[in-house]
Amino acid sequence: MLQVIKSIKDMKQKIKTIKDSHLTIGFVPTMGALHEGHLSLVRNAKKEHDEVVVSIFVNPLQFGKNEDLRHYPRTFDRDCELLSREGVNLVFYPDITEIYPDGFCTSVIVHDLEDKLCGKTRPGHFRGVAVVVLKLFHLIKPDSAYFGQKDFQQTVIIKRMVYDLNLDINVKVLPTIRNTEGLALSSRNVYLTETEKKDALCLYQSLVKAQCMATSGITDTEKIIREMKKIIHTCASATIDYISIVNPETLEITSEVRNGNVVTLAIRIGRTRLIDNVILTF
Amino acid sequence: MLQVIKSIKDMKQKIKTIKDSHLTIGFVPTMGALHEGHLSLVRNAKKEHDEVVVSIFVNPLQFGKNEDLRHYPRTFDRDCELLSREGVNLVFYPDITEIYPDGFCTSVIVHDLEDKLCGKTRPGHFRGVAVVVLKLFHLIKPDSAYFGQKDFQQTVIIKRMVYDLNLDINVKVLPTIRNTEGLALSSRNVYLTETEKKDALCLYQSLVKAQCMATSGITDTEKIIREMKKIIHTCASATIDYISIVNPETLEITSEVRNGNVVTLAIRIGRTRLIDNVILTF
């Protein structure tokens, strides 16, 4: 039976009960508008832990002034239905004032990692992510926390934060879930028109191109990115924010591609900004 | 029997054992060079908890470039002797590389509070404090952590951080311990010559003056500070960094003194920067 908890006080009490029973906790932090990507995290959490906690909180601190905070999809009832079907018992669904009470003024900065890639276009975004995730970690005290590979930079930053701050939490990063044509699932895909949805396939196509080139022995980053850009440019509605090939821990750009490097990109399709990435293996 | 633990791994193991036995932990973070101020914290921690952990770590991140990191007093053997006598069993004494491994890049900022008062003269100081205290909290998982009132701004910042980040830690602030003449105990007092030690009494004298004026019904901040300055100026070796009367939670300067406001100051005696404060009660 799905229990929705809105207050921090009740959540702490619940977590205490779970901990006192020596049960392990798998935690899936989300902003709701759940899709198969989230559900894949939930399924893994469930497989690996006694209890699963899913948080649903559209975190204002991680949205820029001109971003889509107001329009971000909110589908709470449907989310609960989906989670119920997965056998989730516990959803944390706090109000903004519960998470950020009057006078709240603490932020967490993972320097070096937060201002690269998406951080350039979205200044402050990853500080907002880091602080809310840290708060949720403190509240829910999970043994493992689950994140999707799609939000690659986010996963790198959270892993670094957890390591730097000596948290005993296993950060698990699971593969990006795609539709049958390759489009990475994202809550923001609902913004896309039917035409844009087709255009948006160029993201994955360009990533596949990069993988193929690397497999065929091409290691020149510039050359690979040039070919990727050609694919993106075939789409009238696409604008490139960035395409980079980076070290998966430092996010430093590589000039020579190595096994395990990550090709990561942010592309605007019409007015919708989409991100995607693949880990290069060859 | 006092056990000194240097590695994070061993410390985590030890804390796990304590937690598994359902014992409570009182934690006293220090930079060593212990004095009666620290020992008063230790005694309270011991009275209120099953186990006491004292950390000794001279935290480089909280020292400015031209500050006294290299010369900060280090008296480890004597510290252990003192703690042994107090019946402390557990000291955490990590190396710098243990706390800040390669690639460490996370910082914690308590905005609004960190750049006031001491933060003006010591930019970055409180970020260094916040991050190391947060790391130690994660490692040691205390029920309560003990701090001295002397480091007033530090206590306000740590309380705010603990609240903002939803940590389940009781932050206990205990009264400043003074020598018989009123000088607040501080590890940095060893820098003072005999003459300077006498000069340094002007800090407490000026604070007592403020308390007396408030008690006698004077609420005009400027008037009180003017009288305090007169006392400081009688000392040839004293230079005022700041004297402020502030709200004890927001650190905002008050123009009209209220019960519970804090008079706080930083004064250089020769080359040594000393801080002190009193809570005004009337």
PDB file of C-alpha atoms in Angstrom, chain B residues 126-281:
ATOM      1  CA  PHE B 126      33.680  29.757   7.283  1.00  0.00           C
ATOM      2  CA  ARG B 127      33.414  27.693   4.093  1.00  0.00           C
ATOM      3  CA  GLY B 128      36.441  25.819   5.325  1.00  0.00           C
ATOM      4  CA  VAL B 129      34.833  25.380   8.719  1.00  0.00           C
ATOM      5  CA  ALA B 130      31.481  24.305   7.296  1.00  0.00           C
ATOM      6  CA  VAL B 131      32.841  21.657   4.960  1.00  0.00           C
ATOM      7  CA  VAL B 132      35.167  20.042   7.493  1.00  0.00           C
ATOM      8  CA  VAL B 133      32.482  20.009  10.177  1.00  0.00           C
ATOM      9  CA  LEU B 134      30.002  18.469   7.734  1.00  0.00           C
ATOM     10  CA  LYS B 135      32.519  15.787   6.770  1.00  0.00           C
ATOM     11  CA  LEU B 136      33.223  15.029  10.415  1.00  0.00           C
ATOM     12  CA  PHE B 137      29.492  14.871  11.143  1.00  0.00           C
ATOM     13  CA  HIS B 138      29.078  12.335   8.336  1.00  0.00           C
ATOM     14  CA  LEU B 139      31.984  10.275   9.626  1.00  0.00           C
ATOM     15  CA  ILE B 140      31.239  10.338  13.311  1.00  0.00           C
ATOM     16  CA  LYS B 141      27.436  10.464  13.175  1.00  0.00           C
ATOM     17  CA  PRO B 142      27.141  12.116  16.582  1.00  0.00           C
ATOM     18  CA  ASP B 143      23.922  12.625  18.496  1.00  0.00           C
ATOM     19  CA  SER B 144      25.320  15.907  19.807  1.00  0.00           C
ATOM     20  CA  ALA B 145      28.242  18.090  18.794  1.00  0.00           C
ATOM     21  CA  TYR B 146      29.811  20.582  21.182  1.00  0.00           C
ATOM     22  CA  PHE B 147      31.138  24.034  20.366  1.00  0.00           C
ATOM     23  CA  GLY B 148      32.357  26.927  22.464  1.00  0.00           C
ATOM     24  CA  GLN B 149      30.436  30.198  22.564  1.00  0.00           C
ATOM     25  CA  LYS B 150      33.747  32.014  22.017  1.00  0.00           C
ATOM     26  CA  ASP B 151      33.568  31.144  18.315  1.00  0.00           C
ATOM     27  CA  PHE B 152      30.153  32.712  18.152  1.00  0.00           C
ATOM     28  CA  GLN B 153      29.797  33.201  14.404  1.00  0.00           C
ATOM     29  CA  GLN B 154      30.984  29.642  13.829  1.00  0.00           C
ATOM     30  CA  THR B 155      28.261  28.309  16.113  1.00  0.00           C
ATOM     31  CA  VAL B 156      25.583  30.333  14.321  1.00  0.00           C
ATOM     32  CA  ILE B 157      26.758  29.075  10.935  1.00  0.00           C
ATOM     33  CA  ILE B 158      26.955  25.445  12.035  1.00  0.00           C
ATOM     34  CA  LYS B 159      23.503  25.577  13.612  1.00  0.00           C
ATOM     35  CA  ARG B 160      22.122  27.037  10.381  1.00  0.00           C
ATOM     36  CA  MET B 161      23.892  24.431   8.252  1.00  0.00           C
ATOM     37  CA  VAL B 162      22.597  21.580  10.412  1.00  0.00           C
ATOM     38  CA  TYR B 163      19.064  22.954  10.194  1.00  0.00           C
ATOM     39  CA  ASP B 164      19.192  23.730   6.480  1.00  0.00           C
ATOM     40  CA  LEU B 165      20.642  20.334   5.594  1.00  0.00           C
ATOM     41  CA  ASN B 166      18.265  18.362   7.874  1.00  0.00           C
ATOM     42  CA  LEU B 167      20.990  16.755   9.937  1.00  0.00           C
ATOM     43  CA  ASP B 168      19.827  14.999  13.102  1.00  0.00           C
ATOM     44  CA  ILE B 169      22.502  16.498  15.296  1.00  0.00           C
ATOM     45  CA  ASN B 170      22.033  18.459  18.452  1.00  0.00           C
ATOM     46  CA  VAL B 171      24.429  21.416  18.248  1.00  0.00           C
ATOM     47  CA  LYS B 172      25.351  22.394  21.802  1.00  0.00           C
ATOM     48  CA  VAL B 173      27.012  25.711  22.460  1.00  0.00           C
ATOM     49  CA  LEU B 174      28.684  26.053  25.851  1.00  0.00           C
ATOM     50  CA  PRO B 175      29.842  29.185  27.659  1.00  0.00           C
ATOM     51  CA  THR B 176      33.242  30.673  26.967  1.00  0.00           C
ATOM     52  CA  ILE B 177      35.828  29.665  29.535  1.00  0.00           C
ATOM     53  CA  ARG B 178      38.006  32.536  30.794  1.00  0.00           C
ATOM     54  CA  ASN B 179      41.083  32.837  32.949  1.00  0.00           C
ATOM     55  CA  THR B 180      40.638  34.443  36.386  1.00  0.00           C
ATOM     56  CA  GLU B 181      41.152  37.900  34.892  1.00  0.00           C
ATOM     57  CA  GLY B 182      38.529  37.407  32.182  1.00  0.00           C
ATOM     58  CA  LEU B 183      40.628  36.597  29.103  1.00  0.00           C
ATOM     59  CA  ALA B 184      38.760  34.060  26.954  1.00  0.00           C
ATOM     60  CA  LEU B 185      40.801  30.880  26.602  1.00  0.00           C
ATOM     61  CA  SER B 186      42.071  30.326  23.080  1.00  0.00           C
ATOM     62  CA  SER B 187      44.781  28.166  21.566  1.00  0.00           C
ATOM     63  CA  ARG B 188      46.117  31.373  20.026  1.00  0.00           C
ATOM     64  CA  ASN B 189      46.771  32.945  23.440  1.00  0.00           C
ATOM     65  CA  VAL B 190      50.191  31.254  23.366  1.00  0.00           C
ATOM     66  CA  TYR B 191      51.184  33.840  20.748  1.00  0.00           C
ATOM     67  CA  LEU B 192      50.806  36.636  23.327  1.00  0.00           C
ATOM     68  CA  THR B 193      53.729  38.058  25.302  1.00  0.00           C
ATOM     69  CA  GLU B 194      53.174  38.695  29.011  1.00  0.00           C
ATOM     70  CA  THR B 195      52.482  42.373  28.328  1.00  0.00           C
ATOM     71  CA  GLU B 196      50.099  41.528  25.513  1.00  0.00           C
ATOM     72  CA  LYS B 197      48.260  39.092  27.773  1.00  0.00           C
ATOM     73  CA  LYS B 198      47.519  42.014  30.092  1.00  0.00           C
ATOM     74  CA  ASP B 199      46.560  44.241  27.187  1.00  0.00           C
ATOM     75  CA  ALA B 200      44.216  41.533  25.910  1.00  0.00           C
ATOM     76  CA  LEU B 201      42.069  41.958  29.018  1.00  0.00           C
ATOM     77  CA  CYS B 202      40.590  45.050  27.346  1.00  0.00           C
ATOM     78  CA  LEU B 203      38.449  42.697  25.195  1.00  0.00           C
ATOM     79  CA  TYR B 204      36.552  41.317  28.141  1.00  0.00           C
ATOM     80  CA  GLN B 205      36.526  44.671  29.953  1.00  0.00           C
ATOM     81  CA  SER B 206      34.834  46.284  26.966  1.00  0.00           C
ATOM     82  CA  LEU B 207      32.289  43.444  26.817  1.00  0.00           C
ATOM     83  CA  VAL B 208      31.529  43.839  30.512  1.00  0.00           C
ATOM     84  CA  LYS B 209      31.071  47.554  29.897  1.00  0.00           C
ATOM     85  CA  ALA B 210      28.522  46.790  27.192  1.00  0.00           C
ATOM     86  CA  GLN B 211      26.644  44.425  29.518  1.00  0.00           C
ATOM     87  CA  CYS B 212      26.627  47.062  32.277  1.00  0.00           C
ATOM     88  CA  MET B 213      25.349  49.770  29.963  1.00  0.00           C
ATOM     89  CA  ALA B 214      22.585  47.508  28.642  1.00  0.00           C
ATOM     90  CA  THR B 215      21.627  46.557  32.210  1.00  0.00           C
ATOM     91  CA  SER B 216      21.440  50.244  33.133  1.00  0.00           C
ATOM     92  CA  GLY B 217      18.912  50.768  30.356  1.00  0.00           C
ATOM     93  CA  ILE B 218      21.081  52.107  27.536  1.00  0.00           C
ATOM     94  CA  THR B 219      19.926  50.571  24.261  1.00  0.00           C
ATOM     95  CA  ASP B 220      21.667  52.807  21.734  1.00  0.00           C
ATOM     96  CA  THR B 221      24.155  50.528  19.963  1.00  0.00           C
ATOM     97  CA  GLU B 222      26.387  53.344  18.803  1.00  0.00           C
ATOM     98  CA  LYS B 223      26.688  54.753  22.300  1.00  0.00           C
ATOM     99  CA  ILE B 224      27.627  51.361  23.732  1.00  0.00           C
ATOM    100  CA  ILE B 225      30.186  50.669  21.029  1.00  0.00           C
ATOM    101  CA  ARG B 226      31.680  54.148  21.505  1.00  0.00           C
ATOM    102  CA  GLU B 227      32.329  53.370  25.171  1.00  0.00           C
ATOM    103  CA  MET B 228      33.762  49.966  24.289  1.00  0.00           C
ATOM    104  CA  LYS B 229      36.148  51.562  21.818  1.00  0.00           C
ATOM    105  CA  LYS B 230      37.380  53.924  24.503  1.00  0.00           C
ATOM    106  CA  ILE B 231      38.369  50.938  26.611  1.00  0.00           C
ATOM    107  CA  ILE B 232      40.101  49.200  23.696  1.00  0.00           C
ATOM    108  CA  HIS B 233      41.954  52.395  22.808  1.00  0.00           C
ATOM    109  CA  THR B 234      43.553  52.542  26.267  1.00  0.00           C
ATOM    110  CA  CYS B 235      45.669  49.595  25.074  1.00  0.00           C
ATOM    111  CA  ALA B 236      48.627  50.639  22.944  1.00  0.00           C
ATOM    112  CA  SER B 237      48.947  47.216  21.318  1.00  0.00           C
ATOM    113  CA  ALA B 238      45.240  46.877  20.395  1.00  0.00           C
ATOM    114  CA  THR B 239      43.768  47.428  16.924  1.00  0.00           C
ATOM    115  CA  ILE B 240      40.064  46.999  16.366  1.00  0.00           C
ATOM    116  CA  ASP B 241      38.995  44.674  13.551  1.00  0.00           C
ATOM    117  CA  TYR B 242      35.305  45.043  14.426  1.00  0.00           C
ATOM    118  CA  ILE B 243      32.944  45.547  17.338  1.00  0.00           C
ATOM    119  CA  SER B 244      29.307  44.749  16.548  1.00  0.00           C
ATOM    120  CA  ILE B 245      26.057  44.096  18.325  1.00  0.00           C
ATOM    121  CA  VAL B 246      24.034  41.581  16.369  1.00  0.00           C
ATOM    122  CA  ASN B 247      20.964  39.405  16.217  1.00  0.00           C
ATOM    123  CA  PRO B 248      22.119  35.965  17.423  1.00  0.00           C
ATOM    124  CA  GLU B 249      20.541  34.071  14.515  1.00  0.00           C
ATOM    125  CA  THR B 250      20.821  36.354  11.503  1.00  0.00           C
ATOM    126  CA  LEU B 251      23.997  38.191  12.602  1.00  0.00           C
ATOM    127  CA  GLU B 252      22.306  41.390  11.409  1.00  0.00           C
ATOM    128  CA  ILE B 253      23.605  44.492  13.157  1.00  0.00           C
ATOM    129  CA  THR B 254      21.091  46.076  15.525  1.00  0.00           C
ATOM    130  CA  SER B 255      20.776  49.807  16.109  1.00  0.00           C
ATOM    131  CA  GLU B 256      18.663  49.334  19.225  1.00  0.00           C
ATOM    132  CA  VAL B 257      19.942  46.726  21.657  1.00  0.00           C
ATOM    133  CA  ARG B 258      17.544  43.951  22.640  1.00  0.00           C
ATOM    134  CA  ASN B 259      17.720  41.220  25.217  1.00  0.00           C
ATOM    135  CA  GLY B 260      19.611  38.284  23.700  1.00  0.00           C
ATOM    136  CA  ASN B 261      21.636  40.341  21.232  1.00  0.00           C
ATOM    137  CA  VAL B 262      25.299  39.468  21.087  1.00  0.00           C
ATOM    138  CA  VAL B 263      28.173  41.922  21.419  1.00  0.00           C
ATOM    139  CA  THR B 264      30.965  40.423  19.402  1.00  0.00           C
ATOM    140  CA  LEU B 265      34.414  41.696  18.563  1.00  0.00           C
ATOM    141  CA  ALA B 266      37.729  40.903  16.954  1.00  0.00           C
ATOM    142  CA  ILE B 267      40.750  42.802  18.180  1.00  0.00           C
ATOM    143  CA  ARG B 268      44.372  42.498  17.225  1.00  0.00           C
ATOM    144  CA  ILE B 269      46.745  42.542  20.177  1.00  0.00           C
ATOM    145  CA  GLY B 270      50.092  43.106  18.536  1.00  0.00           C
ATOM    146  CA  ARG B 271      50.060  40.567  15.709  1.00  0.00           C
ATOM    147  CA  THR B 272      47.561  38.220  17.335  1.00  0.00           C
ATOM    148  CA  ARG B 273      43.908  38.416  16.345  1.00  0.00           C
ATOM    149  CA  LEU B 274      41.591  37.588  19.239  1.00  0.00           C
ATOM    150  CA  ILE B 275      37.813  37.246  19.275  1.00  0.00           C
ATOM    151  CA  ASP B 276      35.330  37.343  22.105  1.00  0.00           C
ATOM    152  CA  ASN B 277      31.638  38.001  22.713  1.00  0.00           C
ATOM    153  CA  VAL B 278      28.899  38.128  25.308  1.00  0.00           C
ATOM    154  CA  ILE B 279      25.169  37.575  25.068  1.00  0.00           C
ATOM    155  CA  LEU B 280      23.438  40.667  26.458  1.00  0.00           C
ATOM    156  CA  THR B 281      20.826  39.829  29.065  1.00  0.00           C
TER     157      THR B 281
END
